[in-house]
Short mmCIF file of C-alpha atoms in Angstrom, two decimals:
data_model
loop_
_atom_site.label_atom_id
_atom_site.label_comp_id
_atom_site.label_asym_id
_atom_site.label_seq_id
_atom_site.Cartn_x
_atom_site.Cartn_y
_atom_site.Cartn_z
CA UNK A 1 21.23 1.98 7.98
CA UNK A 2 18.63 2.43 10.64
CA UNK A 3 18.39 -0.88 12.48
CA UNK A 4 15.39 0.03 14.63
CA UNK A 5 12.72 -2.34 13.37
CA UNK A 6 10.06 -4.81 14.37
CA UNK A 7 10.83 -6.99 11.38
CA UNK A 8 10.87 -10.63 12.43
CA UNK A 9 11.08 -9.84 16.13
CA UNK A 10 7.48 -10.49 17.11
CA UNK A 11 4.89 -12.99 15.93
CA UNK A 12 1.16 -13.50 16.14
CA UNK A 13 0.73 -16.82 17.92
CA UNK A 14 -3.01 -16.95 18.46
CA UNK A 15 -6.26 -15.47 17.15
CA UNK A 16 -9.77 -15.64 18.52
CA UNK A 17 -13.14 -14.08 18.03
CA UNK A 18 -16.70 -14.38 19.26
CA UNK A 19 -19.69 -14.99 17.07
CA UNK A 20 -20.27 -11.84 15.03
CA UNK A 21 -23.70 -10.30 15.46
CA UNK A 22 -25.74 -7.63 13.76
CA UNK A 23 -25.83 -4.29 15.58
CA UNK A 24 -27.40 -4.61 19.00
CA UNK A 25 -27.95 -8.37 18.82
CA UNK A 26 -25.13 -9.60 21.03
CA UNK A 27 -26.50 -11.49 24.04
CA UNK A 28 -23.33 -10.64 25.93
CA UNK A 29 -22.16 -7.26 27.21
CA UNK A 30 -19.07 -5.78 25.65
CA UNK A 31 -16.60 -6.63 28.39
CA UNK A 32 -17.70 -10.27 28.40
CA UNK A 33 -17.26 -10.38 24.63
CA UNK A 34 -13.70 -9.13 25.08
CA UNK A 35 -12.96 -11.88 27.59
CA UNK A 36 -14.39 -14.54 25.30
CA UNK A 37 -12.25 -13.42 22.36
CA UNK A 38 -9.12 -13.20 24.51
CA UNK A 39 -9.58 -16.70 25.90
CA UNK A 40 -10.30 -18.04 22.41
CA UNK A 41 -7.06 -16.49 21.15
CA UNK A 42 -5.08 -18.05 24.01
CA UNK A 43 -6.65 -21.43 23.31
CA UNK A 44 -5.73 -21.10 19.64
CA UNK A 45 -2.15 -20.33 20.65
CA UNK A 46 -2.11 -23.23 23.09
CA UNK A 47 -1.02 -21.01 25.96
CA UNK A 48 -2.20 -20.58 29.52
CA UNK A 49 -4.05 -17.20 29.67
CA UNK A 50 -2.11 -16.23 32.82
CA UNK A 51 0.93 -15.75 30.59
CA UNK A 52 -0.66 -12.55 29.26
CA UNK A 53 1.20 -9.55 30.64
CA UNK A 54 0.08 -6.80 28.30
CA UNK A 55 -2.92 -5.39 26.46
CA UNK A 56 -3.20 -3.05 23.49
CA UNK A 57 -6.24 -1.49 21.86
CA UNK A 58 -7.26 1.67 20.01
CA UNK A 59 -9.89 4.26 19.26
CA UNK A 60 -11.17 5.02 22.75
CA UNK A 61 -11.62 1.39 23.68
CA UNK A 62 -13.89 1.05 26.70
CA UNK A 63 -12.45 -2.20 28.04
CA UNK A 64 -9.80 -1.14 30.47
CA UNK A 65 -6.59 -3.19 30.57
CA UNK A 66 -6.57 -3.27 34.37
CA UNK A 67 -10.14 -4.56 34.49
CA UNK A 68 -9.18 -7.29 32.03
CA UNK A 69 -6.12 -8.21 34.10
CA UNK A 70 -8.24 -8.37 37.25
CA UNK A 71 -10.95 -10.43 35.62
CA UNK A 72 -8.44 -12.90 34.21
CA UNK A 73 -6.42 -13.07 37.42
CA UNK A 74 -3.20 -12.13 35.68
CA UNK A 75 -0.23 -12.32 38.05
CA UNK A 76 1.70 -9.53 36.34
CA UNK A 77 0.41 -6.77 34.03
CA UNK A 78 3.34 -5.02 32.37
CA UNK A 79 2.07 -3.10 29.35
CA UNK A 80 -1.22 -1.30 28.74
CA UNK A 81 -1.40 0.88 25.62
CA UNK A 82 -4.06 2.46 23.45
CA UNK A 83 -3.51 4.19 20.14
CA UNK A 84 -4.77 7.77 19.76
CA UNK A 85 -7.25 8.62 17.07
CA UNK A 86 -10.72 7.76 15.98
CA UNK A 87 -12.23 5.06 13.86
CA UNK A 88 -10.24 2.12 12.66
CA UNK A 89 -7.08 4.07 11.96
CA UNK A 90 -5.45 2.46 14.97
CA UNK A 91 -6.23 -1.20 14.33
CA UNK A 92 -2.76 -1.94 12.97
CA UNK A 93 -1.03 0.53 15.28
CA UNK A 94 -2.45 -1.31 18.28
CA UNK A 95 -0.66 -4.45 17.12
CA UNK A 96 2.52 -2.46 16.50
CA UNK A 97 2.32 -0.91 19.96
CA UNK A 98 1.92 -4.31 21.57
CA UNK A 99 4.76 -5.67 19.47
CA UNK A 100 6.97 -2.73 20.41
CA UNK A 101 6.42 -3.50 24.08
CA UNK A 102 7.60 -7.05 23.46
CA UNK A 103 10.54 -6.11 21.24
CA UNK A 104 11.84 -3.65 23.83
CA UNK A 105 11.52 -6.05 26.74
CA UNK A 106 8.57 -4.35 28.39
CA UNK A 107 6.29 -7.37 28.09
CA UNK A 108 6.38 -11.01 27.01
CA UNK A 109 2.85 -11.82 25.89
CA UNK A 110 0.53 -9.05 24.72
CA UNK A 111 -3.09 -9.44 23.72
CA UNK A 112 -4.39 -6.94 21.18
CA UNK A 113 -8.13 -6.76 20.99
CA UNK A 114 -11.32 -5.00 19.97
CA UNK A 115 -14.72 -5.53 21.51
CA UNK A 116 -17.91 -3.87 20.45
CA UNK A 117 -21.45 -4.00 21.74
CA UNK A 118 -23.30 -1.12 20.13
CA UNK A 119 -26.61 -2.17 21.66
CA UNK A 120 -25.07 -1.58 25.07
CA UNK A 121 -23.10 1.57 24.27
CA UNK A 122 -24.78 3.18 21.26
CA UNK A 123 -23.62 3.46 17.70
CA UNK A 124 -19.95 4.07 17.12
CA UNK A 125 -19.41 7.66 16.00
CA UNK A 126 -22.77 8.76 17.35
CA UNK A 127 -21.88 9.41 20.96
CA UNK A 128 -23.47 12.42 22.63
CA UNK A 129 -20.54 14.60 21.60
CA UNK A 130 -20.81 13.76 17.93
CA UNK A 131 -23.15 16.66 17.21
CA UNK A 132 -26.47 15.01 16.51
CA UNK A 133 -28.84 15.60 19.39
CA UNK A 134 -26.76 18.34 20.95
CA UNK A 135 -28.05 21.92 21.07
CA UNK A 136 -24.71 23.47 20.20
CA UNK A 137 -21.53 22.38 18.50
CA UNK A 138 -18.02 23.79 18.62
CA UNK A 139 -14.55 23.05 17.31
CA UNK A 140 -14.03 20.96 14.20
CA UNK A 141 -17.67 19.86 13.96
CA UNK A 142 -18.93 23.44 14.11
CA UNK A 143 -17.67 23.96 10.54
CA UNK A 144 -19.58 20.91 9.27
CA UNK A 145 -22.60 19.89 11.36
CA UNK A 146 -24.74 23.05 10.83
CA UNK A 147 -24.47 22.35 7.10
CA UNK A 148 -25.71 18.79 7.48
CA UNK A 149 -22.26 17.18 7.28
CA UNK A 150 -22.58 15.06 10.38
CA UNK A 151 -22.05 11.31 10.07
CA UNK A 152 -18.89 9.53 8.91
CA UNK A 153 -20.09 8.88 5.33
CA UNK A 154 -21.04 12.54 5.04
CA UNK A 155 -17.63 13.57 6.35
CA UNK A 156 -15.70 11.37 3.90
CA UNK A 157 -17.75 11.50 0.69
CA UNK A 158 -16.28 14.81 -0.46
CA UNK A 159 -12.72 13.46 -0.21
CA UNK A 160 -13.66 10.58 -2.46
CA UNK A 161 -15.67 12.75 -4.83
CA UNK A 162 -12.64 14.99 -5.31
CA UNK A 163 -10.35 12.00 -5.90
CA UNK A 164 -12.72 10.52 -8.44
CA UNK A 165 -12.91 13.90 -10.18
CA UNK A 166 -9.14 14.38 -10.26
CA UNK A 167 -8.41 10.92 -11.64
CA UNK A 168 -11.51 10.05 -13.64
CA UNK A 169 -12.47 7.14 -11.38
CA UNK A 170 -15.89 5.67 -12.14
CA UNK A 171 -18.53 4.34 -9.76
CA UNK A 172 -17.83 0.81 -11.01
CA UNK A 173 -14.47 0.88 -9.23
CA UNK A 174 -16.22 1.40 -5.90
CA UNK A 175 -18.75 -1.27 -6.82
CA UNK A 176 -15.97 -3.81 -7.48
CA UNK A 177 -14.56 -3.25 -3.98
CA UNK A 178 -17.98 -3.86 -2.41
CA UNK A 179 -18.57 -6.91 -4.55
CA UNK A 180 -15.21 -8.48 -3.65
CA UNK A 181 -16.10 -8.29 0.04
CA UNK A 182 -19.52 -9.83 -0.51
CA UNK A 183 -18.08 -12.46 -2.83
CA UNK A 184 -15.66 -13.62 -0.15
CA UNK A 185 -18.28 -13.51 2.60
CA UNK A 186 -20.27 -16.19 0.79
CA UNK A 187 -17.53 -18.73 1.57
CA UNK A 188 -17.06 -17.53 5.15
CA UNK A 189 -19.59 -18.96 7.62
CA UNK A 190 -18.50 -16.39 10.25
CA UNK A 191 -19.60 -13.53 8.02
CA UNK A 192 -22.74 -11.65 8.94
CA UNK A 193 -23.52 -11.38 5.21
CA UNK A 194 -22.88 -15.09 4.55
CA UNK A 195 -25.72 -16.31 2.35
CA UNK A 196 -26.50 -12.80 1.11
CA UNK A 197 -24.70 -12.35 -2.20
CA UNK A 198 -24.37 -9.00 -3.95
CA UNK A 199 -24.48 -8.52 -7.70
CA UNK A 200 -24.04 -5.48 -9.90
CA UNK A 201 -27.75 -4.87 -10.32
CA UNK A 202 -28.38 -5.02 -6.59
CA UNK A 203 -25.54 -2.58 -5.93
CA UNK A 204 -26.71 -0.18 -8.64
CA UNK A 205 -30.31 -0.28 -7.38
CA UNK A 206 -29.35 0.29 -3.75
CA UNK A 207 -30.15 3.65 -2.24
CA UNK A 208 -27.65 6.45 -1.99
CA UNK A 209 -26.41 7.21 1.49
CA UNK A 210 -24.47 10.19 0.26
CA UNK A 211 -23.17 10.45 -3.28
CA UNK A 212 -20.83 8.82 -4.28
CA UNK A 213 -21.62 6.15 -1.65
CA UNK A 214 -24.42 3.68 -2.15
CA UNK A 215 -25.63 1.61 0.80
CA UNK A 216 -23.18 -1.15 -0.12
CA UNK A 217 -20.22 1.24 -0.08
CA UNK A 218 -20.63 1.72 3.67
CA UNK A 219 -19.48 -0.58 6.48
CA UNK A 220 -21.96 -2.52 8.55
CA UNK A 221 -22.63 -2.03 12.25
CA UNK A 222 -21.92 -5.10 14.32
CA UNK A 223 -21.28 -6.51 17.76
CA UNK A 224 -18.60 -8.97 18.71
CA UNK A 225 -14.97 -9.16 19.76
CA UNK A 226 -11.69 -10.25 18.26
CA UNK A 227 -8.25 -10.67 19.78
CA UNK A 228 -4.77 -11.79 18.86
CA UNK A 229 -1.82 -12.88 20.97
CA UNK A 230 1.70 -11.59 20.34
CA UNK A 231 4.96 -13.08 21.57
CA UNK A 232 8.57 -12.61 20.68
CA UNK A 233 9.77 -14.67 17.74
CA UNK A 234 11.75 -17.16 19.85
CA UNK A 235 8.91 -18.01 22.20
CA UNK A 236 6.48 -18.08 19.28
CA UNK A 237 8.16 -21.14 17.87
CA UNK A 238 6.97 -23.17 20.89
CA UNK A 239 3.29 -22.30 20.48
CA UNK A 240 0.61 -24.46 18.92
CA UNK A 241 0.26 -22.57 15.64
CA UNK A 242 2.59 -21.67 12.84
CA UNK A 243 3.90 -18.22 13.84
CA UNK A 244 2.94 -15.26 11.69
CA UNK A 245 5.66 -12.64 11.85
CA UNK A 246 5.43 -8.87 11.81
CA UNK A 247 7.45 -7.72 8.82
CA UNK A 248 6.64 -4.06 9.05
CA UNK A 249 4.44 -1.61 10.87
CA UNK A 250 3.76 2.08 10.38
CA UNK A 251 1.31 4.63 11.65
CA UNK A 252 0.83 8.33 11.38
CA UNK A 253 -0.45 11.19 9.33
CA UNK A 254 0.65 13.52 6.57
CA UNK A 255 0.94 17.31 6.56
CA UNK A 256 -2.01 18.81 8.45
CA UNK A 257 -4.23 15.89 7.48
CA UNK A 258 -6.53 16.55 10.40
CA UNK A 259 -6.88 20.28 9.74
CA UNK A 260 -10.36 21.58 10.31
CA UNK A 261 -13.09 22.19 7.80
CA UNK A 262 -11.55 19.85 5.23
CA UNK A 263 -8.34 21.89 4.79
CA UNK A 264 -5.88 19.00 4.51
CA UNK A 265 -3.08 19.72 2.09
CA UNK A 266 -3.68 16.24 0.63
CA UNK A 267 -7.45 16.36 0.82
CA UNK A 268 -8.21 13.78 -1.85
CA UNK A 269 -6.30 11.12 0.01
CA UNK A 270 -6.61 8.24 2.45
CA UNK A 271 -3.63 9.60 4.49
CA UNK A 272 -1.12 6.89 3.59
CA UNK A 273 1.18 9.18 1.61
CA UNK A 274 3.84 9.19 4.33
CA UNK A 275 2.77 6.00 6.13
CA UNK A 276 3.00 3.43 3.33
CA UNK A 277 6.66 4.27 2.50
CA UNK A 278 7.57 3.80 6.17
CA UNK A 279 5.84 0.44 6.16
CA UNK A 280 7.64 -0.86 3.08
CA UNK A 281 10.96 0.50 4.33
CA UNK A 282 10.74 -1.41 7.61
CA UNK A 283 9.67 -4.60 5.89
CA UNK A 284 12.24 -4.31 3.14
CA UNK A 285 9.44 -5.11 0.73
CA UNK A 286 7.40 -3.36 -1.93
CA UNK A 287 3.88 -3.62 -3.27
CA UNK A 288 4.90 -6.33 -5.74
CA UNK A 289 5.76 -8.62 -2.81
CA UNK A 290 2.28 -8.39 -1.32
CA UNK A 291 0.05 -11.30 -2.24
CA UNK A 292 -3.15 -10.48 -0.40
CA UNK A 293 -4.61 -7.33 1.17
CA UNK A 294 -7.09 -6.67 3.94
CA UNK A 295 -8.01 -2.99 3.61
CA UNK A 296 -10.28 -1.24 6.10
CA UNK A 297 -13.52 -0.28 4.43
CA UNK A 298 -15.26 2.43 6.35
CA UNK A 299 -16.29 3.30 2.80
CA UNK A 300 -15.17 1.78 -0.48
CA UNK A 301 -13.73 5.11 -1.57
CA UNK A 302 -11.17 4.92 1.22
CA UNK A 303 -10.04 1.52 -0.04
CA UNK A 304 -9.69 2.96 -3.53
CA UNK A 305 -7.36 5.74 -2.37
CA UNK A 306 -5.49 3.55 0.13
CA UNK A 307 -4.64 0.86 -2.42
CA UNK A 308 -3.30 3.49 -4.81
CA UNK A 309 -1.25 5.08 -2.02
CA UNK A 310 0.27 1.66 -1.28
CA UNK A 311 1.48 1.46 -4.86
CA UNK A 312 -0.75 -1.27 -6.25
CA UNK A 313 -1.86 0.94 -9.13
CA UNK A 314 -1.62 4.54 -10.18
CA UNK A 315 -4.73 6.66 -9.62
CA UNK A 316 -5.30 6.79 -13.38
CA UNK A 317 -5.30 2.96 -13.47
CA UNK A 318 -8.00 2.56 -10.83
CA UNK A 319 -10.81 1.75 -13.25
CA UNK A 320 -8.74 -0.93 -14.95
CA UNK A 321 -7.39 -2.47 -11.72
CA UNK A 322 -10.50 -2.35 -9.56
CA UNK A 323 -12.52 -5.03 -11.29
CA UNK A 324 -14.01 -7.98 -9.43
CA UNK A 325 -11.91 -10.63 -11.17
CA UNK A 326 -8.72 -8.87 -10.03
CA UNK A 327 -9.82 -8.71 -6.39
CA UNK A 328 -10.95 -12.25 -5.61
CA UNK A 329 -9.13 -15.24 -4.16
CA UNK A 330 -7.47 -17.51 -4.97
CA UNK A 331 -5.68 -15.98 -7.93
CA UNK A 332 -6.88 -12.47 -8.69
CA UNK A 333 -4.13 -9.89 -9.17
CA UNK A 334 -4.70 -8.71 -5.60
CA UNK A 335 -7.19 -10.70 -3.51
CA UNK A 336 -8.88 -8.11 -1.31
CA UNK A 337 -10.77 -8.47 1.97
CA UNK A 338 -10.93 -12.22 1.75
CA UNK A 339 -13.09 -12.68 4.84
CA UNK A 340 -15.67 -10.14 3.71
CA UNK A 341 -14.17 -7.40 5.88
CA UNK A 342 -16.05 -4.49 7.35
CA UNK A 343 -18.62 -4.59 4.55
CA UNK A 344 -19.68 -8.21 4.75
CA UNK A 345 -17.92 -10.22 7.49
CA UNK A 346 -18.15 -8.03 10.55
CA UNK A 347 -17.41 -4.40 11.32
CA UNK A 348 -15.04 -5.05 14.21
CA UNK A 349 -13.34 -1.70 13.54
CA UNK A 350 -10.95 -3.49 11.25
CA UNK A 351 -9.72 -6.01 13.77
CA UNK A 352 -11.39 -8.82 11.83
CA UNK A 353 -9.07 -7.85 8.96
CA UNK A 354 -6.03 -8.55 11.12
CA UNK A 355 -7.31 -12.00 12.02
CA UNK A 356 -7.96 -12.71 8.36
CA UNK A 357 -4.43 -11.66 7.41
CA UNK A 358 -3.10 -14.12 10.00
CA UNK A 359 -5.30 -16.86 8.53
CA UNK A 360 -3.99 -16.08 5.05
CA UNK A 361 -0.38 -16.45 6.14
CA UNK A 362 -1.23 -19.64 8.04
CA UNK A 363 -3.06 -20.97 4.99
CA UNK A 364 -6.37 -21.42 6.77
CA UNK A 365 -8.62 -18.79 5.18
CA UNK A 366 -11.95 -19.83 3.72
CA UNK A 367 -10.84 -17.81 0.69
CA UNK A 368 -7.19 -18.75 0.57
CA UNK A 369 -5.04 -16.63 -1.75
CA UNK A 370 -2.45 -18.35 -3.88
CA UNK A 371 0.20 -15.84 -2.85
CA UNK A 372 -0.11 -15.72 0.90
CA UNK A 373 3.40 -15.39 2.35
CA UNK A 374 3.07 -11.62 2.66
CA UNK A 375 -0.25 -10.12 3.75
CA UNK A 376 -0.95 -6.41 4.09
CA UNK A 377 -3.44 -4.92 6.53
CA UNK A 378 -4.50 -1.31 5.99
CA UNK A 379 -6.16 0.46 8.91
CA UNK A 380 -8.84 3.14 8.75
CA UNK A 381 -8.33 5.19 5.59
CA UNK A 382 -9.13 8.91 5.67
CA UNK A 383 -8.83 9.30 9.44
CA UNK A 384 -5.81 10.54 11.36
CA UNK A 385 -3.63 8.81 12.35
CA UNK A 386 -3.89 5.76 10.10
CA UNK A 387 -1.84 2.59 10.41
CA UNK A 388 -0.51 -0.36 8.45
CA UNK A 389 0.90 -3.80 9.06
CA UNK A 390 2.73 -6.32 6.92
CA UNK A 391 2.56 -9.91 8.15
CA UNK A 392 4.47 -12.84 6.76
CA UNK A 393 5.54 -16.43 7.06
CA UNK A 394 8.90 -17.74 8.24
CA UNK A 395 9.90 -18.21 4.61
CA UNK A 396 9.92 -14.44 4.11
CA UNK A 397 12.23 -13.66 7.04
CA UNK B 1 -30.99 40.44 9.55
CA UNK B 2 -34.37 38.70 9.49
CA UNK B 3 -34.15 35.05 8.60
CA UNK B 4 -36.36 34.80 5.53
CA UNK B 5 -35.15 31.46 4.38
CA UNK B 6 -32.71 28.86 5.46
CA UNK B 7 -31.35 26.03 3.38
CA UNK B 8 -31.73 23.36 6.06
CA UNK B 9 -34.58 23.16 8.58
CA UNK B 10 -34.26 24.50 12.11
CA UNK B 11 -33.05 22.18 14.82
CA UNK B 12 -29.49 21.35 13.82
CA UNK B 13 -26.83 22.10 16.44
CA UNK B 14 -25.88 25.77 16.68
CA UNK B 15 -22.20 26.59 16.10
CA UNK B 16 -20.63 28.27 19.13
CA UNK B 17 -17.05 29.10 19.99
CA UNK B 18 -14.95 26.64 21.97
CA UNK B 19 -14.46 27.26 25.67
CA UNK B 20 -11.13 28.93 24.87
CA UNK B 21 -12.73 31.24 22.30
CA UNK B 22 -10.54 30.31 19.37
CA UNK B 23 -13.25 30.56 16.70
CA UNK B 24 -15.21 33.43 18.30
CA UNK B 25 -13.99 36.09 15.80
CA UNK B 26 -15.02 33.91 12.85
CA UNK B 27 -18.50 33.25 14.24
CA UNK B 28 -19.01 36.89 15.27
CA UNK B 29 -17.95 37.97 11.79
CA UNK B 30 -20.59 35.81 10.15
CA UNK B 31 -23.26 37.43 12.32
CA UNK B 32 -22.10 40.82 11.03
CA UNK B 33 -22.11 39.61 7.42
CA UNK B 34 -18.32 39.56 7.28
CA UNK B 35 -16.10 36.62 6.41
CA UNK B 36 -12.99 36.60 8.60
CA UNK B 37 -10.07 34.26 7.99
CA UNK B 38 -6.79 33.99 9.87
CA UNK B 39 -3.70 35.36 8.17
CA UNK B 40 -0.31 35.41 9.85
CA UNK B 41 1.11 38.94 10.02
CA UNK B 42 4.67 37.57 10.02
CA UNK B 43 4.70 35.22 7.03
CA UNK B 44 1.39 35.93 5.29
CA UNK B 45 0.16 32.35 5.61
CA UNK B 46 -3.62 31.87 5.49
CA UNK B 47 -5.27 29.21 7.58
CA UNK B 48 -8.74 27.86 8.31
CA UNK B 49 -10.06 26.55 10.68
CA UNK B 50 -8.53 28.84 13.21
CA UNK B 51 -5.52 27.85 15.28
CA UNK B 52 -3.57 29.59 18.03
CA UNK B 53 -0.39 29.48 16.00
CA UNK B 54 0.62 29.89 12.39
CA UNK B 55 1.37 26.41 11.08
CA UNK B 56 4.03 27.80 8.72
CA UNK B 57 6.18 30.17 10.82
CA UNK B 58 4.89 29.34 14.32
CA UNK B 59 4.06 32.94 15.23
CA UNK B 60 1.28 33.02 17.80
CA UNK B 61 -2.16 34.56 17.44
CA UNK B 62 -2.56 34.95 13.67
CA UNK B 63 -4.52 38.04 12.68
CA UNK B 64 -8.11 37.92 11.43
CA UNK B 65 -8.67 39.61 8.09
CA UNK B 66 -11.86 40.16 6.15
CA UNK B 67 -12.08 38.51 2.75
CA UNK B 68 -14.71 38.59 0.04
CA UNK B 69 -17.01 35.55 0.19
CA UNK B 70 -16.13 34.38 -3.28
CA UNK B 71 -14.76 31.03 -4.26
CA UNK B 72 -15.07 27.96 -6.38
CA UNK B 73 -16.37 24.48 -5.69
CA UNK B 74 -13.54 22.14 -4.68
CA UNK B 75 -15.75 19.15 -3.95
CA UNK B 76 -19.34 18.32 -3.12
CA UNK B 77 -21.74 15.66 -1.97
CA UNK B 78 -25.47 15.07 -2.19
CA UNK B 79 -26.82 13.71 1.09
CA UNK B 80 -29.70 11.25 0.88
CA UNK B 81 -29.73 9.54 4.26
CA UNK B 82 -30.83 11.80 7.12
CA UNK B 83 -28.86 11.30 10.30
CA UNK B 84 -30.52 14.05 12.33
CA UNK B 85 -34.24 14.32 13.15
CA UNK B 86 -34.34 17.85 11.73
CA UNK B 87 -33.32 16.51 8.32
CA UNK B 88 -35.84 13.69 8.12
CA UNK B 89 -38.04 15.42 5.55
CA UNK B 90 -35.28 17.43 3.90
CA UNK B 91 -33.13 14.93 1.98
CA UNK B 92 -31.58 15.15 -0.50
CA UNK B 93 -29.51 18.28 0.06
CA UNK B 94 -26.15 19.38 -1.26
CA UNK B 95 -23.05 20.23 0.74
CA UNK B 96 -20.10 21.83 -1.01
CA UNK B 97 -16.47 22.40 -0.14
CA UNK B 98 -15.50 25.83 -1.41
CA UNK B 99 -11.93 27.04 -1.86
CA UNK B 100 -11.12 30.72 -1.65
CA UNK B 101 -8.40 31.70 -4.16
CA UNK B 102 -8.12 35.18 -2.66
CA UNK B 103 -7.31 33.70 0.76
CA UNK B 104 -4.61 31.16 0.07
CA UNK B 105 -7.12 28.59 -1.16
CA UNK B 106 -8.41 27.88 2.33
CA UNK B 107 -11.57 25.83 2.15
CA UNK B 108 -14.89 25.90 3.95
CA UNK B 109 -17.95 23.69 3.94
CA UNK B 110 -21.40 25.09 3.22
CA UNK B 111 -24.53 24.24 1.30
CA UNK B 112 -25.12 25.02 -2.36
CA UNK B 113 -28.35 26.98 -2.61
CA UNK B 114 -30.93 26.02 -5.18
CA UNK B 115 -32.32 22.77 -6.50
CA UNK B 116 -30.82 19.88 -4.51
CA UNK B 117 -30.89 17.77 -7.67
CA UNK B 118 -28.92 20.27 -9.75
CA UNK B 119 -25.75 19.11 -11.47
CA UNK B 120 -22.83 20.24 -9.35
CA UNK B 121 -19.58 20.99 -11.12
CA UNK B 122 -16.21 21.03 -9.39
CA UNK B 123 -14.50 24.30 -10.30
CA UNK B 124 -17.74 26.30 -10.62
CA UNK B 125 -17.58 29.86 -9.25
CA UNK B 126 -19.74 30.59 -6.23
CA UNK B 127 -20.49 33.57 -4.03
CA UNK B 128 -21.29 33.50 -0.35
CA UNK B 129 -24.72 34.23 1.11
CA UNK B 130 -25.04 34.91 4.83
CA UNK B 131 -27.85 32.96 6.42
CA UNK B 132 -28.79 34.68 9.68
CA UNK B 133 -30.60 32.94 12.51
CA UNK B 134 -31.46 35.60 15.09
CA UNK B 135 -34.23 33.38 16.45
CA UNK B 136 -31.94 30.72 17.88
CA UNK B 137 -30.45 30.81 21.35
CA UNK B 138 -27.74 31.88 21.03
CA UNK B 139 -28.27 33.60 17.65
CA UNK B 140 -25.95 32.47 14.87
CA UNK B 141 -25.22 32.87 11.19
CA UNK B 142 -24.08 30.45 8.51
CA UNK B 143 -22.27 31.05 5.24
CA UNK B 144 -23.99 29.44 2.27
CA UNK B 145 -23.05 29.52 -1.41
CA UNK B 146 -24.81 30.09 -4.69
CA UNK B 147 -23.57 29.77 -8.24
CA UNK B 148 -22.25 33.03 -9.58
#
């Protein structure tokens, strides 16, 4: 048996975040937000911030590890990693990379983080190179942008449309995913959409962004920062909080998933076909062991495909499974996005999902699931690479 | 080659080859009203978009072969929210993903000509229509689709 694993070797000991703001409304610049979240996570862990000796982030993060180490006066920076790939596909991989540094003796205390100030830096995915505004376009975007397939929802809608066609999935399944996020956000005072409930009529009446995505199928745009602190399992026991252990981690991509002009072999897919089995193998667990899921919602259709690819239901069962009552805490069949997630808590590129999974295992969520010893986080469906994390309590080890 | 009509308004970014020229034969072909797709001369594998190597047998520099612009709709979307200034008055419009059975089922994205509110059916047969833009700098051509 292959003994190379992160299972039980590393734990999340602290989490922290800033206030979450609507797009462009943060009073603080992005780097300052990052520092605030990092210090909040250290405080939560009950550790002196100078113990940090590593940083991990993802998706072209702008907040350089060296600058963070300088600003915080860290005596010794050992590990500085960033996961390749766009969007939120790296949110779980960033944690795994930080954990790998610890498990292999390259660092002792790694902070994994995401910070986002779109007012300062422009909308994510709409940088100058993204096509819009440019006079010419080449490479992958040249096969899409001249035909008006430009923004992320436009790039992903056809994958979902094909999946819905192949498996007879109805719009109501997407609606249930959106409604679960909004339902949970109403109990979460951190959520940007706290106090703004969503019902079926409001979803149905909302404008199309691109069929099959209504407005409420698409993630928000937000500013803020979130961070978590990792330590090895032995040291974790001495921290202020109940440790939350990594049970499994996996990242990657299936056959030619990123091939240009929508030529993936598995086109109608969220790209977890090869990743989810790796995750379960490392954890020694299966979908039936998972009590609560935080699944990255760039668009609800990605959640639909990702949950099926993680074995929670067959594609043909999606309409039956994806109903609001099955997706809500405390005791739905699979409580989903219990903080409100990207749709209704804060679009922190999925990092808010990781913090919520930690809260679930600790038992401190505002929407606590009954089965919370094993929490799954799914990162960035439909991009390449994607990543996954299984977190759990000491009882599961 | 006069541009009598175009599906989307002028002003969207113009497709040009990468600095290393990988897609230049494809783009030049469109301007000549020819659809060129890579096919490996060693193993016969089709691939699109272009790559420097055959993904199946790893032979370098796959050949470009001309194929008939005929296919069927693999997926589609109707776009309602404009994300580019040129599209502000143009939504909704339809983008389709067309697979080419005669070329190893490679797929390409285009627009489906006609009423943007038409019912779009996955599996419907379509034929390609070259949309030439000699007025742009540099000139370029797109490949659009209409129901057969």
